[in-house]
Short mmCIF file of C-alpha atoms in Angstrom, two decimals:
data_model
loop_
_atom_site.label_atom_id
_atom_site.label_comp_id
_atom_site.label_asym_id
_atom_site.label_seq_id
_atom_site.Cartn_x
_atom_site.Cartn_y
_atom_site.Cartn_z
CA MET A 6 0.00 0.00 0.00
CA HIS A 7 1.23 3.50 -0.75
CA GLN A 8 1.99 5.49 2.33
CA HIS A 9 -0.42 8.24 1.27
CA ALA A 10 -1.47 9.25 -2.24
CA PRO A 11 -3.23 12.60 -1.72
CA LEU A 12 -3.31 14.10 -5.22
CA ILE A 13 -6.28 13.92 -7.59
CA ILE A 14 -5.19 15.13 -11.05
CA ASP A 15 -6.69 15.12 -14.56
CA ILE A 16 -5.75 14.05 -18.07
CA ALA A 17 -5.97 16.09 -21.25
CA GLY A 18 -7.68 13.83 -23.77
CA THR A 19 -9.74 10.75 -24.52
CA SER A 20 -6.83 8.31 -24.13
CA LEU A 21 -3.69 8.21 -22.01
CA THR A 22 -0.50 9.85 -23.21
CA LYS A 23 2.98 8.87 -22.09
CA ALA A 24 2.93 11.83 -19.68
CA ASP A 25 -0.43 10.70 -18.24
CA ARG A 26 0.96 7.21 -17.63
CA ARG A 27 4.01 8.61 -15.87
CA ARG A 28 1.83 10.82 -13.64
CA ILE A 29 -0.57 7.99 -12.76
CA LYS A 30 2.43 5.87 -11.69
CA HIS A 31 3.64 8.64 -9.35
CA PRO A 32 3.25 7.43 -5.74
CA LEU A 33 1.53 10.68 -4.70
CA THR A 34 -1.24 10.31 -7.32
CA GLY A 35 -4.35 8.94 -5.65
CA GLY A 36 -6.99 9.63 -8.28
CA ILE A 37 -7.91 10.89 -11.73
CA ILE A 38 -10.83 13.30 -12.26
CA LEU A 39 -12.52 13.13 -15.66
CA PHE A 40 -14.22 15.97 -17.55
CA ALA A 41 -16.41 16.24 -20.66
CA ARG A 42 -13.24 16.60 -22.78
CA ASN A 43 -12.28 13.04 -21.72
CA TRP A 44 -15.53 11.73 -23.20
CA GLN A 45 -16.22 10.59 -26.75
CA ASP A 46 -18.51 7.64 -26.20
CA ARG A 47 -19.09 4.77 -23.79
CA ASP A 48 -16.60 2.39 -25.38
CA GLN A 49 -13.85 5.01 -25.30
CA LEU A 50 -14.63 5.90 -21.65
CA THR A 51 -14.63 2.24 -20.63
CA ALA A 52 -11.28 1.67 -22.38
CA LEU A 53 -9.81 4.79 -20.75
CA CYS A 54 -10.86 3.68 -17.25
CA ARG A 55 -9.48 0.20 -17.93
CA ASP A 56 -6.14 1.68 -19.01
CA ILE A 57 -5.93 3.79 -15.84
CA LYS A 58 -6.64 0.74 -13.68
CA LYS A 59 -4.06 -1.34 -15.55
CA ILE A 60 -1.39 1.09 -14.42
CA ARG A 61 -2.60 1.22 -10.82
CA LYS A 62 -5.61 -0.66 -9.57
CA ASP A 63 -5.99 1.57 -6.52
CA VAL A 64 -6.30 4.88 -8.40
CA LEU A 65 -9.73 6.42 -7.76
CA VAL A 66 -11.41 7.36 -11.05
CA CYS A 67 -13.76 10.27 -10.28
CA VAL A 68 -16.07 12.68 -12.03
CA ASP A 69 -18.45 15.56 -11.20
CA HIS A 70 -21.73 13.93 -12.11
CA GLU A 71 -24.68 15.38 -10.19
CA GLY A 72 -27.50 15.70 -12.72
CA GLY A 73 -28.83 18.91 -14.26
CA ARG A 74 -26.12 21.17 -15.63
CA VAL A 75 -23.31 19.34 -13.82
CA GLN A 76 -23.17 16.07 -15.72
CA ARG A 77 -20.06 15.30 -17.75
CA PHE A 78 -21.36 12.41 -19.86
CA LYS A 79 -24.73 12.98 -21.50
CA THR A 80 -24.81 11.04 -24.76
CA ASP A 81 -24.52 7.43 -25.98
CA GLY A 82 -27.13 6.10 -23.58
CA PHE A 83 -26.36 8.07 -20.42
CA THR A 84 -29.57 9.10 -18.68
CA HIS A 85 -30.12 12.86 -18.38
CA LEU A 86 -30.62 13.23 -14.66
CA PRO A 87 -32.68 16.18 -13.40
CA PRO A 88 -31.17 19.02 -11.37
CA MET A 89 -31.61 18.24 -7.67
CA SER A 90 -34.07 21.12 -7.21
CA VAL A 91 -36.60 18.99 -9.13
CA LEU A 92 -36.50 16.48 -6.27
CA GLY A 93 -37.00 19.31 -3.78
CA GLU A 94 -40.08 20.48 -5.70
CA LEU A 95 -41.39 16.92 -5.78
CA TRP A 96 -40.91 16.73 -1.99
CA MET A 97 -43.32 19.63 -1.56
CA ARG A 98 -45.99 17.61 -3.37
CA ASP A 99 -45.20 14.12 -2.07
CA ALA A 100 -42.28 13.61 0.32
CA LEU A 101 -42.14 9.82 0.12
CA GLN A 102 -42.35 9.77 -3.65
CA ALA A 103 -39.49 12.29 -3.68
CA THR A 104 -37.22 10.16 -1.48
CA ASN A 105 -37.91 7.16 -3.70
CA ALA A 106 -37.15 9.20 -6.82
CA ALA A 107 -33.93 10.47 -5.21
CA THR A 108 -32.81 6.88 -4.52
CA ALA A 109 -33.59 5.99 -8.13
CA CYS A 110 -31.53 8.95 -9.37
CA GLY A 111 -28.59 7.91 -7.20
CA TYR A 112 -28.78 4.33 -8.41
CA VAL A 113 -28.98 5.25 -12.12
CA LEU A 114 -26.17 7.80 -11.76
CA ALA A 115 -23.82 5.34 -10.05
CA ALA A 116 -24.76 2.24 -12.03
CA GLU A 117 -24.18 3.93 -15.41
CA LEU A 118 -20.82 5.38 -14.33
CA ARG A 119 -19.65 2.11 -12.81
CA ALA A 120 -20.67 0.16 -15.93
CA CYS A 121 -18.05 2.27 -17.76
CA GLY A 122 -15.40 1.86 -15.07
CA VAL A 123 -15.80 5.15 -13.16
CA ASP A 124 -15.47 4.62 -9.39
CA PHE A 125 -16.81 7.75 -7.80
CA SER A 126 -18.82 10.94 -8.32
CA PHE A 127 -18.65 14.17 -6.34
CA THR A 128 -22.30 14.22 -5.30
CA PRO A 129 -24.63 15.14 -3.50
CA VAL A 130 -24.72 18.94 -3.19
CA LEU A 131 -25.77 19.74 0.40
CA ASP A 132 -25.76 23.52 -0.13
CA LEU A 133 -29.07 25.16 0.66
CA ASP A 134 -30.98 27.05 -2.00
CA PHE A 135 -31.16 30.63 -0.77
CA GLY A 136 -31.96 31.75 -4.32
CA GLU A 137 -28.82 33.92 -4.34
CA SER A 138 -25.95 31.77 -5.60
CA SER A 139 -25.35 31.66 -9.35
CA VAL A 140 -22.89 28.78 -9.02
CA ILE A 141 -25.22 26.62 -6.87
CA GLY A 142 -28.71 27.55 -8.08
CA ASN A 143 -30.78 24.51 -9.03
CA ARG A 144 -27.95 22.15 -8.04
CA ALA A 145 -29.35 22.43 -4.49
CA PHE A 146 -32.22 20.23 -3.34
CA HIS A 147 -34.05 22.77 -1.19
CA ARG A 148 -33.83 25.79 1.12
CA ASP A 149 -34.66 23.66 4.18
CA ALA A 150 -31.69 21.81 5.69
CA ARG A 151 -33.96 18.94 6.82
CA VAL A 152 -35.46 18.38 3.39
CA THR A 153 -31.97 18.62 1.87
CA SER A 154 -30.69 15.98 4.31
CA MET A 155 -33.53 13.55 3.65
CA LEU A 156 -33.22 13.82 -0.13
CA ALA A 157 -29.42 13.61 -0.02
CA LYS A 158 -29.60 10.54 2.20
CA SER A 159 -32.01 8.93 -0.27
CA LEU A 160 -29.72 9.78 -3.20
CA MET A 161 -26.74 8.36 -1.28
CA HIS A 162 -28.72 5.18 -0.64
CA GLY A 163 -29.13 4.80 -4.41
CA LEU A 164 -25.40 5.36 -4.99
CA LEU A 165 -24.63 2.77 -2.32
CA ARG A 166 -26.95 0.20 -3.91
CA ALA A 167 -24.84 0.50 -7.08
CA GLY A 168 -21.66 0.18 -5.01
CA MET A 169 -20.57 3.83 -5.04
CA ALA A 170 -19.42 6.10 -2.20
CA ASN A 171 -20.56 9.73 -1.97
CA CYS A 172 -19.28 13.26 -1.40
CA GLY A 173 -21.24 15.97 0.40
CA LYS A 174 -20.36 19.47 -0.78
CA HIS A 175 -19.57 22.33 -0.19
CA PHE A 176 -18.97 22.36 3.57
CA PRO A 177 -20.14 24.30 5.57
CA GLY A 178 -22.35 25.81 2.84
CA HIS A 179 -21.92 27.71 -0.42
CA GLY A 180 -25.57 28.60 -1.02
CA PHE A 181 -25.69 31.88 0.92
CA VAL A 182 -23.01 33.79 -1.04
CA THR A 183 -23.48 35.21 -4.53
CA ALA A 184 -19.86 35.28 -5.79
CA ASP A 185 -18.55 32.31 -7.78
CA SER A 186 -15.51 30.78 -6.08
CA HIS A 187 -14.11 29.68 -9.43
CA THR A 188 -13.21 33.32 -10.06
CA HIS A 189 -13.50 35.14 -6.70
CA ILE A 190 -13.28 34.33 -3.01
CA PRO A 191 -16.83 34.70 -1.70
CA VAL A 192 -17.23 35.96 1.86
CA ASP A 193 -20.05 34.82 4.16
CA THR A 194 -20.31 37.11 7.19
CA ARG A 195 -22.77 35.05 9.24
CA SER A 196 -21.91 33.78 12.72
CA LEU A 197 -20.81 30.21 13.39
CA LYS A 198 -24.02 29.67 15.35
CA ALA A 199 -26.16 30.71 12.36
CA ILE A 200 -24.20 28.49 9.93
CA LEU A 201 -24.27 25.43 12.21
CA ALA A 202 -28.02 25.84 12.77
CA ASP A 203 -28.75 25.92 9.05
CA ASP A 204 -26.25 25.24 6.23
CA ALA A 205 -23.89 22.94 8.14
CA ALA A 206 -26.66 20.96 9.86
CA PRO A 207 -26.85 18.25 7.13
CA TYR A 208 -23.21 17.32 7.76
CA GLY A 209 -24.03 16.43 11.36
CA TRP A 210 -27.28 14.64 10.53
CA LEU A 211 -25.61 12.62 7.77
CA ASN A 212 -22.33 11.85 9.53
CA THR A 213 -23.02 8.11 9.57
CA SER A 214 -23.64 7.92 5.82
CA LEU A 215 -21.31 10.51 4.26
CA SER A 216 -18.20 8.85 2.82
CA SER A 217 -16.47 12.13 1.94
CA VAL A 218 -16.88 15.88 2.09
CA MET A 219 -15.61 18.74 -0.07
CA PRO A 220 -15.24 22.12 1.64
CA ALA A 221 -16.26 25.42 0.06
CA HIS A 222 -13.76 27.99 -1.20
CA VAL A 223 -15.58 30.55 0.87
CA ILE A 224 -14.28 32.69 3.74
CA TYR A 225 -16.43 32.92 6.88
CA PRO A 226 -14.58 35.76 8.69
CA LYS A 227 -16.54 35.41 11.95
CA VAL A 228 -15.05 31.87 12.20
CA ASP A 229 -11.68 32.03 10.42
CA GLN A 230 -9.86 34.30 7.96
CA ARG A 231 -8.99 31.33 5.73
CA PRO A 232 -11.35 29.69 3.24
CA ALA A 233 -12.94 26.57 4.78
CA GLY A 234 -10.76 24.18 2.74
CA PHE A 235 -7.59 25.66 4.25
CA SER A 236 -8.96 26.09 7.77
CA ALA A 237 -8.03 23.65 10.54
CA LYS A 238 -10.76 25.27 12.60
CA TRP A 239 -13.45 24.34 10.06
CA LEU A 240 -12.10 20.93 9.07
CA GLN A 241 -10.67 19.54 12.30
CA GLU A 242 -12.42 21.41 15.08
CA ILE A 243 -15.89 21.75 13.53
CA LEU A 244 -16.32 19.04 10.84
CA ARG A 245 -14.33 16.28 12.56
CA GLY A 246 -14.89 17.48 16.14
CA THR A 247 -18.30 19.08 16.59
CA LEU A 248 -20.03 17.25 13.72
CA ASP A 249 -18.14 13.95 14.24
CA PHE A 250 -17.44 13.35 10.53
CA GLN A 251 -15.28 10.25 9.94
CA GLY A 252 -14.84 10.10 6.15
CA ALA A 253 -12.41 11.59 3.64
CA ILE A 254 -12.02 15.34 3.09
CA PHE A 255 -11.20 16.57 -0.44
CA SER A 256 -9.89 20.06 -1.12
CA ASP A 257 -11.85 21.76 -3.88
CA ASP A 258 -9.89 22.42 -7.07
CA LEU A 259 -6.60 24.20 -6.30
CA SER A 260 -6.68 25.94 -9.69
CA MET A 261 -9.79 27.92 -8.69
CA ALA A 262 -9.14 31.59 -7.92
CA GLY A 263 -10.43 31.02 -4.41
CA ALA A 264 -7.69 28.50 -3.69
CA ARG A 265 -4.66 30.44 -4.80
CA GLN A 266 -4.85 33.07 -2.10
CA ILE A 267 -4.14 32.15 1.49
CA ASP A 268 -3.94 34.74 4.27
CA GLY A 269 -4.19 37.46 1.63
CA ARG A 270 -1.24 36.40 -0.51
CA ASP A 271 -0.96 34.46 -3.76
CA VAL A 272 0.58 31.03 -3.30
CA SER A 273 1.82 28.25 -5.60
CA TYR A 274 -0.14 25.04 -6.20
CA THR A 275 2.36 23.20 -4.00
CA ASP A 276 1.93 25.65 -1.12
CA ALA A 277 -1.85 25.48 -1.52
CA GLY A 278 -1.71 21.66 -1.53
CA ILE A 279 0.40 21.58 1.63
CA ALA A 280 -1.87 24.15 3.33
CA ALA A 281 -4.93 22.00 2.51
CA LEU A 282 -3.33 18.83 3.91
CA GLN A 283 -2.11 20.64 7.02
CA ALA A 284 -5.59 22.06 7.59
CA GLY A 285 -7.06 18.56 7.59
CA CYS A 286 -7.78 17.60 3.96
CA ASP A 287 -6.95 13.98 3.09
CA LEU A 288 -6.98 14.56 -0.67
CA VAL A 289 -6.17 17.53 -2.88
CA LEU A 290 -7.60 18.22 -6.35
CA LEU A 291 -5.83 19.99 -9.19
CA CYS A 292 -8.09 20.24 -12.25
CA ASN A 293 -7.67 21.32 -15.88
CA GLN A 294 -3.91 21.72 -15.65
CA SER A 295 -2.99 18.72 -17.83
CA LEU A 296 -3.84 20.63 -21.01
CA GLY A 297 -0.90 21.61 -23.23
CA ASP A 298 2.29 20.17 -21.76
CA GLY A 299 0.66 19.76 -18.35
CA GLN A 300 3.59 21.45 -16.71
CA GLU A 301 1.59 22.56 -13.65
CA VAL A 302 0.74 18.94 -12.81
CA ASP A 303 4.40 17.94 -12.92
CA VAL A 304 5.36 21.00 -10.87
CA LEU A 305 2.81 19.98 -8.21
CA LEU A 306 3.94 16.32 -8.15
CA ALA A 307 7.60 17.35 -7.87
CA GLY A 308 6.85 20.12 -5.36
CA MET A 309 4.82 17.85 -3.07
CA THR A 310 7.53 15.16 -3.25
CA GLU A 311 10.24 17.65 -2.32
CA ALA A 312 8.08 19.14 0.45
CA GLN A 313 7.52 15.65 1.87
CA LEU A 314 11.28 14.94 1.90
CA LYS A 315 11.86 18.25 3.67
CA GLY A 316 9.19 17.42 6.25
CA ARG A 317 6.78 20.20 5.25
CA TRP A 318 3.92 17.69 5.26
CA GLN A 319 3.65 14.20 6.66
CA PRO A 320 1.94 11.33 4.87
CA ASP A 321 -1.00 10.17 6.93
CA GLU A 322 -2.00 6.52 7.07
CA ALA A 323 -5.51 7.39 8.23
CA SER A 324 -5.91 9.68 5.19
CA GLU A 325 -4.81 6.89 2.88
CA ALA A 326 -7.24 4.45 4.51
CA ARG A 327 -10.05 6.98 3.97
CA ARG A 328 -9.04 7.33 0.30
CA GLN A 329 -9.00 3.55 -0.19
CA ALA A 330 -12.43 3.30 1.44
CA LEU A 331 -13.88 5.33 -1.47
CA LEU A 332 -12.97 2.61 -4.01
CA PRO A 333 -15.86 0.30 -4.96
CA THR A 334 -15.64 -3.17 -3.45
CA SER A 335 -18.38 -4.94 -5.44
CA PRO A 336 -18.12 -5.91 -9.11
CA ALA A 337 -20.26 -3.81 -11.48
CA PRO A 338 -22.27 -5.23 -14.40
CA ASP A 339 -21.18 -4.07 -17.85
CA TRP A 340 -23.48 -1.78 -19.84
CA GLU A 341 -25.30 -4.52 -21.76
CA HIS A 342 -26.13 -6.42 -18.59
CA LEU A 343 -27.11 -3.24 -16.76
CA MET A 344 -29.67 -2.32 -19.43
CA THR A 345 -31.77 -5.41 -18.67
CA HIS A 346 -31.13 -5.46 -14.92
CA PRO A 347 -34.54 -5.31 -13.14
CA THR A 348 -33.32 -2.86 -10.44
CA TYR A 349 -31.97 -0.52 -13.10
CA MET A 350 -35.13 -0.72 -15.23
CA GLN A 351 -37.27 0.04 -12.17
CA ALA A 352 -35.02 2.97 -11.14
CA LEU A 353 -35.04 4.41 -14.66
CA TRP A 354 -38.81 4.53 -14.60
CA LEU A 355 -38.75 6.47 -11.31
CA VAL A 356 -36.28 9.18 -12.38
CA PRO A 357 -38.29 12.40 -12.69
#
C-alpha cells in the first residue's frame, strides 16, 4: 500500500499519453478526475478507465456527475438526470415519492458510471438554496436543511446500492453567497451559530452515511480568515470534532481563484496543496492543468515530493485508509447487462 497518495489530477484527452501514464504511476497520485473533454462515447470511456486501472488498480477514477447542468457524460445512452431542485419540488408535493425518486436517481447515476469503469462521483450537493448563488442555483435540493438531508440521504442510498461512495459538498455551505468561487473568493459574514443551525446541519445529521466531504472555497470571517478548505478550525475542530465526521475530506480544485490566495497572498499550487493537507484535507484536487504540456501537474507532483522529503507535510495513514475506502468493493455489471437489470429498469422509470 502506498503510504499516502493525496493528489487527484486530470488528463488532457480521450486516451492516455505517455505523460499521463508517468503521472498515474507517481506514488503521490491517488486519483484521476474526468471531464467532458475526456468523453467521446461509452466504449472510449470504458477503455480509458481500464487503461488507468491497468497502471494502478488503486487509483480512484472520479467525475463531477450530479445531474442537471453538472453532468459530464450525456450522450450514448447516459440518462439525463434532473437538477436536484426537481426532487425538492417533488418533496413539496409528495415527500415519500421524492425520497424514492432520489434513490432511483442515485442508483442510475452510479450504475451507469460504474458500468463504464468510473469509481466515484462528487455528489450530492448539500448547499441550501437561498436563491442567491449563481454557481449553486438549481444544483441544491431545497432551502430547508432537513429536506436537503432527507433527499441527499435517499440519493446516497441509491449510490450505495450500485456500489458507489458519496461526497457531500460544499462544507459548511456555499448557497448563501453570490460570488462564484471559481473566479472570486466569496465571503459569508454570518456567525458560526447561524451556519451550524442551518447550512452545516446536514453534515451532522448525515455523519453516519457521508463517505467524503468537499469544503467550500468561501471565507467565513466570523469563524476564520482562511477559506474553509484551508482552515483547521473548520475541518478539524468543527467538521471532525463538533459534527463527528469520519470520512475523507477533499480540497476543492486548487486551480480555482479562491484556492490560490491564502492569508491574503498568492501562493503556488504546491503551497496550496500543503496548506490544505495541514488544515485537515486527506486529498487535494488539481483540475484542468494537464492541457498543453501539463507542466503545472508535474510541478505539483515534484513540489509535493520535495516538500515531503523536507518534512513540510507528513503522509497520513488514516488519510490513505479513507481514500482507499472510497474505491468500490463490489463488481459492477457491464453496460449490456445493466440495461436489462430489473433494479436498473425500475429505477429508470422512477427518475423524474
